[in-house]
PDB file of C-alpha atoms in Angstrom:
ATOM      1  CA  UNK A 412      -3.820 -10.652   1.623  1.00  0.00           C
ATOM      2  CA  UNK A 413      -0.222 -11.042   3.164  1.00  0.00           C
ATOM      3  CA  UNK A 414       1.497  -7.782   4.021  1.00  0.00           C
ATOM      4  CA  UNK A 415       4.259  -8.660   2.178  1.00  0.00           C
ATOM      5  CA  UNK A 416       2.543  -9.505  -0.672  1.00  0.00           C
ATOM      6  CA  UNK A 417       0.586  -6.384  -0.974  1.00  0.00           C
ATOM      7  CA  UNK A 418       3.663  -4.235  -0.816  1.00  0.00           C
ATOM      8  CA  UNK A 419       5.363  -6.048  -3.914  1.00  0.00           C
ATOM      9  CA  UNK A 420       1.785  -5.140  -5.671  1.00  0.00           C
ATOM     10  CA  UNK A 421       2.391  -1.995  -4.558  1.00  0.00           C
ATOM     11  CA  UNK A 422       6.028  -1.403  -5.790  1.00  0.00           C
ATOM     12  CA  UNK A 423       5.207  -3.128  -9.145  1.00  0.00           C
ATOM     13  CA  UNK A 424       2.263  -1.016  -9.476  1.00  0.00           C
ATOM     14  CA  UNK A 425       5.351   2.249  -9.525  1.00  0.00           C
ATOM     15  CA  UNK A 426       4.169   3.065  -5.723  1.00  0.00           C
ATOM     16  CA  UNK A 427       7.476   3.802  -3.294  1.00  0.00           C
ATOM     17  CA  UNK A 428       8.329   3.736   0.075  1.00  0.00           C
ATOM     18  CA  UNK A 429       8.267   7.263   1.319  1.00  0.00           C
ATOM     19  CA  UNK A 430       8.706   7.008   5.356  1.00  0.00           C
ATOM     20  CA  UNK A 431       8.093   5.029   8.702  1.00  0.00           C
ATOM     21  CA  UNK A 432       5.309   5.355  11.142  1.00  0.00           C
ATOM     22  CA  UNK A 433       4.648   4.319  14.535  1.00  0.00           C
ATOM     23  CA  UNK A 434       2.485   1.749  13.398  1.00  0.00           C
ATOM     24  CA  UNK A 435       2.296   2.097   9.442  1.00  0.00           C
ATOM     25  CA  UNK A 436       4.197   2.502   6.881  1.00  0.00           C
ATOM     26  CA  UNK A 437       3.711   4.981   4.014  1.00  0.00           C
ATOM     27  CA  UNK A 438       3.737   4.544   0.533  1.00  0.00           C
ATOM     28  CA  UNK A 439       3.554   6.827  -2.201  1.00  0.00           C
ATOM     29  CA  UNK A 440       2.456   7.197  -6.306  1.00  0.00           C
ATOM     30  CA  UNK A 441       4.327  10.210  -7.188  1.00  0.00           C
ATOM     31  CA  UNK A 442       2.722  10.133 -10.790  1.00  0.00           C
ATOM     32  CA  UNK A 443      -0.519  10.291  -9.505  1.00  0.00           C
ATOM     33  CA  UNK A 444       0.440  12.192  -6.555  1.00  0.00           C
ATOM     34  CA  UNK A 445      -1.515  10.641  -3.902  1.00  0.00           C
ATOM     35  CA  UNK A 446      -0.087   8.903  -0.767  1.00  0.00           C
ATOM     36  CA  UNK A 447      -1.576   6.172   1.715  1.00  0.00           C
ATOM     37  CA  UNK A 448      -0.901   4.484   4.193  1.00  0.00           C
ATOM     38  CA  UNK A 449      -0.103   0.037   4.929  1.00  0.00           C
ATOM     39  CA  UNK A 450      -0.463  -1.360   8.730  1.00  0.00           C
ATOM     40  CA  UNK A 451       1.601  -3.725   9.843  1.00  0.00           C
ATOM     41  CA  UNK A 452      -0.353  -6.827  10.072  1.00  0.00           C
ATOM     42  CA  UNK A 453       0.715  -9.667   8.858  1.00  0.00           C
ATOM     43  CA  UNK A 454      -3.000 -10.303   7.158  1.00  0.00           C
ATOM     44  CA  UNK A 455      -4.657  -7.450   5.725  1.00  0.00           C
ATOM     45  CA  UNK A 456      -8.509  -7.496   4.841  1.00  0.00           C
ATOM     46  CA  UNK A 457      -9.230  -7.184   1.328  1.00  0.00           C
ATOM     47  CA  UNK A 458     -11.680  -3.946   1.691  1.00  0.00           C
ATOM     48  CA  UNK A 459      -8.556  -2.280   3.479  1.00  0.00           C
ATOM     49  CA  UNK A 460      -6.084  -3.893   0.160  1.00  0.00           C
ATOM     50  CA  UNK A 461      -9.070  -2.064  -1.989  1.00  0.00           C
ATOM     51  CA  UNK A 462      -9.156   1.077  -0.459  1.00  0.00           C
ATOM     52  CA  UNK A 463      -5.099   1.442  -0.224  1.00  0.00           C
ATOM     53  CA  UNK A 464      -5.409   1.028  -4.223  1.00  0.00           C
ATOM     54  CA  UNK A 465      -7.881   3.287  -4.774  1.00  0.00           C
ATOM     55  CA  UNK A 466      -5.890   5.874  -2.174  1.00  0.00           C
ATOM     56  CA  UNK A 467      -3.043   5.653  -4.615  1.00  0.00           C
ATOM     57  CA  UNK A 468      -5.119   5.212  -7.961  1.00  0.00           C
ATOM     58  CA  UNK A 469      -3.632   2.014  -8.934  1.00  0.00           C
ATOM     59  CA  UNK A 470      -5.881  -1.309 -10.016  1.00  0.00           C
ATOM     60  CA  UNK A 471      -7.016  -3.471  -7.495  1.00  0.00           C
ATOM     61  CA  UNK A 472      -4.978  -7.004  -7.090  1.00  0.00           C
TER      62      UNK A 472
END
């Protein structure tokens, strides 16, 4: 999956940018209270897609 594709599945999904790291970017579901984290590749494998949804208890895409 596209990186930029998973992080408009993740903002639909009511998960938000929180902050900037040196090589990932975190994202956050503050009504479930959980947190992960997205590299920044421009192709992401679908296990890692799959295991950043169930990090932030959201469906997978």
């Amino acid at each position: 999956m596209k990186r930029k594709d998973l992080i408009r599945y993740l903002e639909k999904n009511e998960c938000v940018f929180l902050r900037e790291g040196a090589n990932h970017t975190v994202y956050v579901n503050r009504i479930e209270k959980k947190a992960s984290t997205v590299p920044r590749h421009k192709e992401i494998d679908d296990y890692l897609v799959a295991k950043i949804c169930k990090d932030l208890g959201i469906p997978k895409p």
